[in-house]
């Protein structure tokens, strides 16, 4: 074993990192896990990602990328189980995970859990394996509940998040804002919080030829394209963006492309479509459905601006992806957008989140787009430090720091003892 090689158990109980991006439970968190694991693997660490098996077929252990395996664990009834209903099956998940781990004689130096459900399982792993537990919640229940939109997050989630922040070794936050929220809402220990941002895959997300991208998507050269990319969750504010478009009807050939969602049968889709019809915008709004991650650079490259109208975001990966493709971003002040957008240069930050403010932001930035003042290369360069390579290196440093602190004189692969099988 190489000297600084770490063995990492990455937990993603409710959502497979290899699921279909842009659908209900599969978005930024899945990208985060697959990209971070891939890069950690490339840097020589060993990563096992544990996720619940939510379909019958397939191997239990699947190689995902170099040094990275995806391990499917059966818990609860087969098939999809919604997030909250998964809670009673978490103990079984941990037991099955332990069964696999002992059968395969796998040991870990670190457990890194994602989302509150995995945080609960991570806490058991920390206790039984005697290894540091890193948790990243991705979103916080208490933050979501600050917005009276959609159904409120249950008290069980908030209580679990609070407990996990107390028991874990390191709480990861994606932004300074999230660090503040963790201390203010959960009374989390400031010294335990480590801020490590998300990254972007610069090989995939790069400026493509504008004409070719438009040709491929059937977009005419004289159209002005506003782009939305993401899940169709009410907290994403897509309704506000559609409404904003109705204030921009003096712009000729302005079209909004809405990418993402679970298809035309869902309540979210129907309500957005109804809004579009009520505003008479059928000819200006196109719902594309979900688009494969590998095809998204064509959309970013063909668009004039990405618009992020969210009420709240933990990071806002799509903003970073657009900038990496050289496309400006108009956004509310959410997630990492204030850090990564240079307002008036690489996009525009709107102060208020109502449709009129969004429309004003788009309007104010339009001349820059129309008059060709923007350099796609400069926009991309403005975020060049956000590579997954750097994120993974920072994460590995943090892991090593925590392991060396818990086990002075630590030799990798020996931090955890094989525990007695119990939950
Ligand atoms: N995404 C995708 N196809 C789609 C819609 C979204 O691949 O049709 C990806 C998008 O590229 C991004 C992720 O899903 O990487 C969404 O992450 P973000 O942080 O913006 O939102 P979250 O889902 O975490 O709320």
Tab-separated table of C-alpha atoms and ligand atoms in Angstrom:
chain	number	residue	atom	x	y	z
A	1	UNK	CA	0.000	0.000	0.000
A	2	UNK	CA	1.296	3.491	-0.896
A	3	UNK	CA	2.192	5.672	2.085
A	4	UNK	CA	-0.572	8.292	1.932
A	5	UNK	CA	-3.212	6.118	0.329
A	6	UNK	CA	-6.528	6.407	2.137
A	7	UNK	CA	-9.405	3.954	2.089
A	8	UNK	CA	-12.619	5.898	2.028
A	9	UNK	CA	-16.171	4.661	2.539
A	10	UNK	CA	-18.422	7.186	0.783
A	11	UNK	CA	-22.115	6.930	1.691
A	12	UNK	CA	-24.928	7.916	-0.652
A	13	UNK	CA	-27.803	5.864	0.726
A	14	UNK	CA	-30.879	7.364	-0.956
A	15	UNK	CA	-29.528	8.217	-4.389
A	16	UNK	CA	-27.128	6.406	-6.675
A	17	UNK	CA	-24.364	8.679	-7.925
A	18	UNK	CA	-24.749	6.942	-11.263
A	19	UNK	CA	-28.478	7.769	-11.499
A	20	UNK	CA	-30.084	10.012	-14.143
A	21	UNK	CA	-29.012	13.588	-13.444
A	22	UNK	CA	-31.684	16.270	-13.466
A	23	UNK	CA	-34.393	13.990	-12.057
A	24	UNK	CA	-36.100	14.141	-8.627
A	25	UNK	CA	-33.417	12.807	-6.252
A	26	UNK	CA	-30.444	13.014	-8.580
A	27	UNK	CA	-28.678	16.321	-9.089
A	28	UNK	CA	-25.661	18.136	-7.733
A	29	UNK	CA	-25.042	15.626	-4.946
A	30	UNK	CA	-24.634	12.772	-7.415
A	31	UNK	CA	-22.249	14.812	-9.540
A	32	UNK	CA	-20.304	15.743	-6.409
A	33	UNK	CA	-19.902	12.135	-5.297
A	34	UNK	CA	-18.981	10.713	-8.685
A	35	UNK	CA	-16.503	13.494	-9.528
A	36	UNK	CA	-14.906	13.690	-6.081
A	37	UNK	CA	-14.553	9.888	-5.904
A	38	UNK	CA	-13.148	9.740	-9.437
A	39	UNK	CA	-10.538	12.357	-8.649
A	40	UNK	CA	-9.624	10.812	-5.276
A	41	UNK	CA	-9.213	7.495	-7.102
A	42	UNK	CA	-7.027	9.146	-9.725
A	43	UNK	CA	-4.880	10.584	-6.950
A	44	UNK	CA	-4.311	7.048	-5.650
A	45	UNK	CA	-6.896	6.703	-2.879
A	46	UNK	CA	-9.373	3.816	-2.717
A	47	UNK	CA	-13.048	4.749	-2.606
A	48	UNK	CA	-16.050	2.489	-2.033
A	49	UNK	CA	-19.372	4.234	-2.587
A	50	UNK	CA	-22.276	2.554	-0.771
A	51	UNK	CA	-25.768	3.147	-2.117
A	52	UNK	CA	-29.131	1.440	-1.769
A	53	UNK	CA	-29.994	-1.028	-4.513
A	54	UNK	CA	-33.204	0.398	-5.940
A	55	UNK	CA	-33.645	-1.975	-8.826
A	56	UNK	CA	-33.468	-5.740	-8.920
A	57	UNK	CA	-30.906	-6.265	-11.650
A	58	UNK	CA	-27.155	-5.907	-11.565
A	59	UNK	CA	-23.969	-6.761	-9.737
A	60	UNK	CA	-23.534	-5.841	-6.092
A	61	UNK	CA	-20.095	-4.312	-6.604
A	62	UNK	CA	-19.470	-2.361	-9.807
A	63	UNK	CA	-16.202	-0.667	-10.766
A	64	UNK	CA	-17.045	3.021	-11.298
A	65	UNK	CA	-13.650	4.511	-12.206
A	66	UNK	CA	-9.985	3.919	-11.314
A	67	UNK	CA	-9.786	2.778	-7.643
A	68	UNK	CA	-13.517	3.495	-7.186
A	69	UNK	CA	-16.280	0.910	-6.682
A	70	UNK	CA	-20.016	1.379	-6.364
A	71	UNK	CA	-21.516	-1.094	-3.898
A	72	UNK	CA	-25.253	-1.784	-3.904
A	73	UNK	CA	-26.850	-2.616	-0.585
A	74	UNK	CA	-30.322	-4.097	-0.179
A	75	UNK	CA	-32.488	-2.440	2.454
A	76	UNK	CA	-36.274	-2.318	2.717
A	77	UNK	CA	-38.568	-3.457	-0.051
A	78	UNK	CA	-37.102	-3.591	-3.535
A	79	UNK	CA	-37.693	-0.674	-5.879
A	80	UNK	CA	-37.904	3.060	-5.236
A	81	UNK	CA	-38.540	4.207	-1.673
A	82	UNK	CA	-39.000	7.913	-1.050
A	83	UNK	CA	-36.449	9.602	1.175
A	84	UNK	CA	-38.430	9.862	4.391
A	85	UNK	CA	-39.751	6.296	4.163
A	86	UNK	CA	-36.149	5.136	3.920
A	87	UNK	CA	-35.386	6.252	7.445
A	88	UNK	CA	-36.685	3.086	9.199
A	89	UNK	CA	-34.484	0.978	6.889
A	90	UNK	CA	-31.206	2.726	7.699
A	91	UNK	CA	-30.235	0.233	10.413
A	92	UNK	CA	-30.776	-2.614	7.959
A	93	UNK	CA	-28.690	-0.720	5.409
A	94	UNK	CA	-25.827	-0.513	7.900
A	95	UNK	CA	-26.151	-4.210	8.828
A	96	UNK	CA	-26.064	-5.262	5.170
A	97	UNK	CA	-23.162	-2.942	4.522
A	98	UNK	CA	-21.302	-4.541	7.430
A	99	UNK	CA	-22.074	-8.010	6.127
A	100	UNK	CA	-20.585	-7.100	2.752
A	101	UNK	CA	-17.598	-5.357	4.323
A	102	UNK	CA	-16.717	-8.280	6.578
A	103	UNK	CA	-17.232	-10.852	3.844
A	104	UNK	CA	-14.891	-8.869	1.592
A	105	UNK	CA	-12.569	-8.003	4.486
A	106	UNK	CA	-12.604	-4.293	3.658
A	107	UNK	CA	-11.360	-1.686	6.121
A	108	UNK	CA	-11.579	2.046	5.943
A	109	UNK	CA	-9.694	5.041	7.278
A	110	UNK	CA	-12.538	7.506	6.770
A	111	UNK	CA	-16.298	7.474	6.371
A	112	UNK	CA	-17.705	10.371	4.342
A	113	UNK	CA	-21.479	10.611	4.369
A	114	UNK	CA	-23.693	12.687	2.085
A	115	UNK	CA	-27.166	14.008	3.057
A	116	UNK	CA	-28.827	13.527	6.426
A	117	UNK	CA	-29.932	9.917	5.831
A	118	UNK	CA	-26.368	8.837	5.074
A	119	UNK	CA	-25.225	10.979	8.025
A	120	UNK	CA	-27.152	8.663	10.349
A	121	UNK	CA	-25.469	5.589	8.849
A	122	UNK	CA	-22.103	7.388	8.913
A	123	UNK	CA	-22.513	7.976	12.646
A	124	UNK	CA	-22.879	4.203	13.213
A	125	UNK	CA	-19.861	3.532	11.018
A	126	UNK	CA	-17.820	6.085	12.977
A	127	UNK	CA	-18.781	4.406	16.242
A	128	UNK	CA	-18.162	0.827	15.117
A	129	UNK	CA	-15.105	1.329	12.935
A	130	UNK	CA	-13.421	3.959	15.129
A	131	UNK	CA	-12.684	6.182	12.165
A	132	UNK	CA	-13.282	9.911	11.575
A	133	UNK	CA	-16.681	10.739	10.116
A	134	UNK	CA	-16.979	13.555	7.564
A	135	UNK	CA	-20.483	14.694	6.737
A	136	UNK	CA	-21.751	16.941	3.961
A	137	UNK	CA	-25.479	17.564	4.180
A	138	UNK	CA	-25.751	19.125	0.684
A	139	UNK	CA	-28.945	20.865	1.860
A	140	UNK	CA	-30.103	21.620	5.392
A	141	UNK	CA	-33.693	20.932	6.461
A	142	UNK	CA	-33.799	24.117	8.571
A	143	UNK	CA	-32.690	26.231	5.611
A	144	UNK	CA	-35.297	24.714	3.302
A	145	UNK	CA	-37.961	25.436	5.913
A	146	UNK	CA	-37.094	29.143	5.810
A	147	UNK	CA	-38.979	29.185	2.490
A	148	UNK	CA	-42.711	28.423	2.636
A	149	UNK	CA	-42.549	26.565	-0.672
A	150	UNK	CA	-43.422	22.902	-1.237
A	151	UNK	CA	-43.940	20.586	1.752
A	152	UNK	CA	-41.937	21.420	4.892
A	153	UNK	CA	-39.004	19.243	5.881
A	154	UNK	CA	-39.886	16.995	8.849
A	155	UNK	CA	-38.605	17.607	12.384
A	156	UNK	CA	-36.956	14.163	12.202
A	157	UNK	CA	-34.606	15.436	9.499
A	158	UNK	CA	-33.666	18.567	11.418
A	159	UNK	CA	-33.144	16.633	14.681
A	160	UNK	CA	-30.968	14.080	12.857
A	161	UNK	CA	-28.891	16.816	11.236
A	162	UNK	CA	-28.389	18.467	14.633
A	163	UNK	CA	-27.294	15.201	16.258
A	164	UNK	CA	-24.930	14.303	13.431
A	165	UNK	CA	-23.283	17.738	13.585
A	166	UNK	CA	-22.581	17.046	17.271
A	167	UNK	CA	-21.202	13.515	16.855
A	168	UNK	CA	-19.252	13.675	13.581
A	169	UNK	CA	-15.577	14.569	13.311
A	170	UNK	CA	-15.760	17.133	10.507
A	171	UNK	CA	-18.749	18.968	9.050
A	172	UNK	CA	-18.143	19.907	5.443
A	173	UNK	CA	-19.702	23.066	4.047
A	174	UNK	CA	-19.627	24.124	0.392
A	175	UNK	CA	-19.682	27.872	1.107
A	176	UNK	CA	-19.095	30.383	3.920
A	177	UNK	CA	-22.847	30.985	3.895
A	178	UNK	CA	-23.438	27.324	4.730
A	179	UNK	CA	-20.849	27.525	7.513
A	180	UNK	CA	-22.822	30.435	9.020
A	181	UNK	CA	-26.104	28.563	8.653
A	182	UNK	CA	-24.659	25.519	10.428
A	183	UNK	CA	-23.568	27.588	13.422
A	184	UNK	CA	-26.667	29.790	13.566
A	185	UNK	CA	-29.334	27.147	12.950
A	186	UNK	CA	-27.701	24.024	14.428
A	187	UNK	CA	-25.302	25.534	16.928
A	188	UNK	CA	-22.542	23.569	15.193
A	189	UNK	CA	-19.000	23.884	16.522
A	190	UNK	CA	-17.251	26.387	14.260
A	191	UNK	CA	-13.903	24.610	14.652
A	192	UNK	CA	-15.389	21.416	13.255
A	193	UNK	CA	-16.593	23.000	10.022
A	194	UNK	CA	-14.387	22.852	6.971
A	195	UNK	CA	-15.359	24.807	3.868
A	196	UNK	CA	-14.405	23.037	0.648
A	197	UNK	CA	-16.215	24.214	-2.511
A	198	UNK	CA	-17.524	22.081	-5.366
A	199	UNK	CA	-15.593	21.726	-8.578
A	200	UNK	CA	-16.312	21.365	-12.251
A	201	UNK	CA	-15.010	18.936	-14.824
A	202	UNK	CA	-13.168	21.307	-17.200
A	203	UNK	CA	-12.628	18.587	-19.819
A	204	UNK	CA	-16.364	18.074	-20.176
A	205	UNK	CA	-17.520	21.666	-19.596
A	206	UNK	CA	-15.669	23.812	-22.128
A	207	UNK	CA	-16.743	26.379	-24.722
A	208	UNK	CA	-17.823	24.590	-27.901
A	209	UNK	CA	-18.219	26.162	-31.309
A	210	UNK	CA	-21.292	28.434	-31.049
A	211	UNK	CA	-22.561	27.786	-34.591
A	212	UNK	CA	-22.139	24.039	-34.311
A	213	UNK	CA	-23.799	23.923	-30.892
A	214	UNK	CA	-26.769	25.939	-32.199
A	215	UNK	CA	-26.967	23.864	-35.368
A	216	UNK	CA	-27.025	20.658	-33.362
A	217	UNK	CA	-29.868	21.922	-31.155
A	218	UNK	CA	-31.847	23.506	-33.998
A	219	UNK	CA	-31.434	27.034	-32.624
A	220	UNK	CA	-31.438	29.846	-35.163
A	221	UNK	CA	-28.479	32.283	-35.141
A	222	UNK	CA	-30.760	35.287	-34.542
A	223	UNK	CA	-32.419	33.831	-31.438
A	224	UNK	CA	-31.462	35.048	-27.951
A	225	UNK	CA	-31.369	32.028	-25.694
A	226	UNK	CA	-31.914	32.083	-21.929
A	227	UNK	CA	-31.131	28.713	-20.386
A	228	UNK	CA	-32.296	27.038	-17.189
A	229	UNK	CA	-30.689	23.727	-16.172
A	230	UNK	CA	-31.731	21.708	-13.131
A	231	UNK	CA	-34.348	19.674	-11.359
A	232	UNK	CA	-37.887	21.068	-11.530
A	233	UNK	CA	-38.167	21.517	-7.783
A	234	UNK	CA	-40.368	24.414	-6.547
A	235	UNK	CA	-37.359	25.824	-4.623
A	236	UNK	CA	-35.536	26.277	-7.928
A	237	UNK	CA	-37.861	29.186	-8.830
A	238	UNK	CA	-38.466	28.182	-12.465
A	239	UNK	CA	-41.958	29.695	-12.220
A	240	UNK	CA	-40.368	33.071	-11.466
A	241	UNK	CA	-38.119	32.798	-14.464
A	242	UNK	CA	-41.067	32.030	-16.746
A	243	UNK	CA	-42.929	35.015	-15.285
A	244	UNK	CA	-39.822	37.185	-15.769
A	245	UNK	CA	-39.950	36.348	-19.461
A	246	UNK	CA	-43.349	38.021	-19.735
A	247	UNK	CA	-41.652	41.342	-18.768
A	248	UNK	CA	-39.169	40.910	-21.605
A	249	UNK	CA	-41.600	40.587	-24.500
A	250	UNK	CA	-40.147	43.689	-26.219
A	251	UNK	CA	-37.065	41.575	-27.020
A	252	UNK	CA	-37.495	39.907	-30.351
A	253	UNK	CA	-36.566	36.258	-30.714
A	254	UNK	CA	-36.030	35.704	-27.009
A	255	UNK	CA	-36.479	32.066	-26.018
A	256	UNK	CA	-36.162	30.229	-22.720
A	257	UNK	CA	-34.903	26.633	-22.749
A	258	UNK	CA	-35.786	24.672	-19.628
A	259	UNK	CA	-33.574	21.601	-19.226
A	260	UNK	CA	-34.218	18.917	-16.590
A	261	UNK	CA	-37.126	17.217	-14.829
A	262	UNK	CA	-38.803	13.844	-14.678
A	263	UNK	CA	-40.957	14.109	-17.780
A	264	UNK	CA	-44.275	15.595	-18.773
A	265	UNK	CA	-46.415	13.548	-16.370
A	266	UNK	CA	-45.184	15.146	-13.154
A	267	UNK	CA	-47.108	17.787	-11.182
A	268	UNK	CA	-44.148	20.203	-11.360
A	269	UNK	CA	-43.970	19.986	-15.136
A	270	UNK	CA	-47.710	20.410	-15.568
A	271	UNK	CA	-47.861	23.452	-13.340
A	272	UNK	CA	-44.969	25.141	-15.188
A	273	UNK	CA	-46.570	24.331	-18.522
A	274	UNK	CA	-49.893	25.751	-17.330
A	275	UNK	CA	-48.149	28.950	-16.208
A	276	UNK	CA	-46.466	29.216	-19.617
A	277	UNK	CA	-49.854	28.870	-21.347
A	278	UNK	CA	-51.585	31.341	-19.014
A	279	UNK	CA	-48.919	33.917	-19.805
A	280	UNK	CA	-49.226	33.210	-23.546
A	281	UNK	CA	-45.561	32.221	-23.748
A	282	UNK	CA	-45.909	28.865	-25.517
A	283	UNK	CA	-43.776	30.065	-28.419
A	284	UNK	CA	-41.034	31.451	-26.186
A	285	UNK	CA	-40.541	28.587	-23.721
A	286	UNK	CA	-39.206	25.140	-24.640
A	287	UNK	CA	-39.116	22.265	-22.173
A	288	UNK	CA	-36.421	19.854	-23.320
A	289	UNK	CA	-36.687	17.288	-20.497
A	290	UNK	CA	-33.516	15.989	-18.888
A	291	UNK	CA	-30.324	16.129	-20.913
A	292	UNK	CA	-27.331	13.869	-20.434
A	293	UNK	CA	-24.402	15.490	-18.625
A	294	UNK	CA	-22.175	14.849	-21.637
A	295	UNK	CA	-24.584	16.733	-23.923
A	296	UNK	CA	-25.031	19.751	-21.647
A	297	UNK	CA	-21.949	21.634	-22.924
A	298	UNK	CA	-23.812	22.045	-26.256
A	299	UNK	CA	-26.676	23.747	-24.397
A	300	UNK	CA	-24.407	25.990	-22.321
A	301	UNK	CA	-22.371	26.904	-25.401
A	302	UNK	CA	-25.438	27.666	-27.525
A	303	UNK	CA	-27.066	29.857	-24.856
A	304	UNK	CA	-26.602	33.593	-24.356
A	305	UNK	CA	-27.033	33.357	-20.603
A	306	UNK	CA	-27.782	30.774	-17.953
A	307	UNK	CA	-30.354	32.004	-15.451
A	308	UNK	CA	-30.400	30.609	-11.908
A	309	UNK	CA	-33.620	31.862	-10.274
A	310	UNK	CA	-33.388	29.681	-7.127
A	311	UNK	CA	-34.772	30.579	-3.706
A	312	UNK	CA	-31.896	28.653	-2.142
A	313	UNK	CA	-28.944	26.527	-3.314
A	314	UNK	CA	-26.189	24.821	-1.388
A	315	UNK	CA	-23.699	25.554	-4.175
A	316	UNK	CA	-25.365	25.833	-7.606
A	317	UNK	CA	-23.217	23.574	-9.771
A	318	UNK	CA	-24.985	24.579	-12.971
A	319	UNK	CA	-23.709	28.150	-12.520
A	320	UNK	CA	-20.143	26.879	-12.386
A	321	UNK	CA	-20.684	24.568	-15.372
A	322	UNK	CA	-22.032	27.456	-17.478
A	323	UNK	CA	-19.098	29.720	-16.583
A	324	UNK	CA	-16.663	26.894	-17.396
A	325	UNK	CA	-18.292	26.828	-20.863
A	326	UNK	CA	-17.776	30.589	-21.154
A	327	UNK	CA	-21.485	31.409	-20.729
A	328	UNK	CA	-22.495	34.281	-18.415
A	329	UNK	CA	-24.813	33.604	-15.480
A	330	UNK	CA	-27.644	35.755	-14.148
A	331	UNK	CA	-28.437	34.570	-10.638
A	332	UNK	CA	-30.074	35.254	-7.338
A	333	UNK	CA	-27.635	35.546	-4.408
A	334	UNK	CA	-27.656	31.856	-3.544
A	335	UNK	CA	-25.059	29.147	-2.888
A	336	UNK	CA	-21.639	30.062	-4.216
A	337	UNK	CA	-22.933	32.493	-6.844
A	338	UNK	CA	-21.599	35.606	-5.085
A	339	UNK	CA	-18.150	33.983	-4.999
A	340	UNK	CA	-18.026	32.738	-8.555
A	341	UNK	CA	-19.893	35.388	-10.588
A	342	UNK	CA	-18.179	38.739	-11.165
A	343	UNK	CA	-21.266	40.887	-11.375
A	344	UNK	CA	-21.375	42.954	-14.598
A	345	UNK	CA	-18.398	41.016	-15.990
A	346	UNK	CA	-19.187	37.316	-16.067
A	347	UNK	CA	-22.865	37.678	-15.288
A	348	UNK	CA	-25.169	39.559	-12.992
A	349	UNK	CA	-26.380	39.051	-9.415
A	350	UNK	CA	-29.932	40.180	-8.771
A	351	UNK	CA	-30.696	41.578	-5.335
A	352	UNK	CA	-34.279	40.563	-5.060
A	353	UNK	CA	-35.632	37.275	-6.151
A	354	UNK	CA	-38.893	38.395	-7.735
A	355	UNK	CA	-39.615	38.007	-11.463
A	356	UNK	CA	-39.271	41.745	-12.108
A	357	UNK	CA	-35.751	41.805	-10.636
A	358	UNK	CA	-34.789	38.751	-12.657
A	359	UNK	CA	-36.094	40.459	-15.796
A	360	UNK	CA	-34.134	43.623	-14.906
A	361	UNK	CA	-30.948	41.606	-14.420
A	362	UNK	CA	-31.379	39.926	-17.798
A	363	UNK	CA	-32.184	43.284	-19.397
A	364	UNK	CA	-29.165	45.011	-17.840
A	365	UNK	CA	-26.779	42.325	-18.987
A	366	UNK	CA	-28.276	41.932	-22.477
A	367	UNK	CA	-26.174	44.685	-24.158
A	368	UNK	CA	-22.951	42.918	-23.127
A	369	UNK	CA	-24.192	39.744	-24.796
A	370	UNK	CA	-25.667	41.462	-27.851
A	371	UNK	CA	-22.703	43.721	-28.570
A	372	UNK	CA	-20.159	40.925	-28.290
A	373	UNK	CA	-18.225	42.468	-25.356
A	374	UNK	CA	-17.772	39.136	-23.648
A	375	UNK	CA	-14.859	36.790	-24.064
A	376	UNK	CA	-15.848	33.181	-23.473
A	377	UNK	CA	-12.243	32.346	-22.640
A	378	UNK	CA	-12.131	35.098	-20.000
A	379	UNK	CA	-15.371	33.873	-18.427
A	380	UNK	CA	-13.991	30.347	-18.247
A	381	UNK	CA	-10.701	31.596	-16.802
A	382	UNK	CA	-12.520	33.444	-14.038
A	383	UNK	CA	-13.445	30.090	-12.406
A	384	UNK	CA	-10.381	28.076	-13.369
A	385	UNK	CA	-9.404	27.376	-9.756
A	386	UNK	CA	-12.572	25.319	-9.197
A	387	UNK	CA	-11.237	22.027	-10.520
A	388	UNK	CA	-12.191	18.677	-8.987
A	389	UNK	CA	-8.488	17.966	-8.845
A	390	UNK	CA	-8.027	20.794	-6.346
A	391	UNK	CA	-11.192	19.915	-4.454
A	392	UNK	CA	-10.051	16.284	-4.069
A	393	UNK	CA	-6.564	17.333	-2.979
A	394	UNK	CA	-8.065	19.635	-0.315
A	395	UNK	CA	-10.406	16.853	0.782
A	396	UNK	CA	-7.596	14.280	1.009
A	397	UNK	CA	-5.591	16.740	3.133
A	398	UNK	CA	-8.551	17.191	5.432
A	399	UNK	CA	-9.067	13.404	5.679
A	400	UNK	CA	-5.383	12.844	6.467
A	401	UNK	CA	-5.433	15.614	9.058
A	402	UNK	CA	-8.406	14.043	10.830
A	403	UNK	CA	-6.956	10.514	10.723
A	404	UNK	CA	-3.529	11.596	11.956
A	405	UNK	CA	-5.196	13.539	14.738
A	406	UNK	CA	-7.271	10.527	15.813
A	407	UNK	CA	-4.404	8.048	15.345
A	408	UNK	CA	-1.000	9.674	15.897
A	409	UNK	CA	1.579	7.686	13.922
A	410	UNK	CA	-1.213	6.347	11.734
A	411	UNK	CA	-0.452	3.881	8.927
A	412	UNK	CA	-3.186	3.951	6.270
A	413	UNK	CA	-5.646	1.098	6.211
A	414	UNK	CA	-5.306	0.384	9.905
A	415	UNK	CA	-7.374	3.146	11.478
A	416	UNK	CA	-10.571	1.135	11.754
A	417	UNK	CA	-10.794	-2.084	13.698
A	418	UNK	CA	-13.140	-4.721	12.335
A	419	UNK	CA	-16.061	-4.232	14.655
A	420	UNK	CA	-18.396	-6.635	16.355
A	421	UNK	CA	-21.469	-6.829	14.163
A	422	UNK	CA	-24.089	-4.671	15.826
A	423	UNK	CA	-26.125	-1.556	15.283
B	1	LIG	N1	-28.140	18.039	-14.735
B	1	LIG	C1	-27.982	17.193	-15.834
B	1	LIG	N2	-29.017	17.080	-16.712
B	1	LIG	C2	-30.188	17.753	-16.576
B	1	LIG	C3	-30.325	18.628	-15.468
B	1	LIG	C4	-29.287	18.742	-14.574
B	1	LIG	O1	-26.930	16.569	-16.017
B	1	LIG	O2	-31.078	17.587	-17.407
B	1	LIG	C5	-27.013	18.176	-13.781
B	1	LIG	C6	-26.343	19.532	-13.881
B	1	LIG	O3	-25.424	19.537	-14.941
B	1	LIG	C7	-25.692	19.651	-12.497
B	1	LIG	C8	-26.641	18.891	-11.602
B	1	LIG	O4	-27.477	18.095	-12.440
B	1	LIG	O5	-24.413	19.035	-12.503
B	1	LIG	C9	-27.496	19.835	-10.783
B	1	LIG	O6	-26.703	20.376	-9.770
B	1	LIG	P1	-27.064	21.747	-9.001
B	1	LIG	O7	-26.025	21.937	-7.935
B	1	LIG	O8	-27.203	22.862	-9.958
B	1	LIG	O9	-28.494	21.502	-8.368
B	1	LIG	P2	-29.021	20.430	-7.271
B	1	LIG	O10	-29.556	19.278	-8.031
B	1	LIG	O11	-27.854	20.052	-6.410
B	1	LIG	O12	-30.071	21.163	-6.536
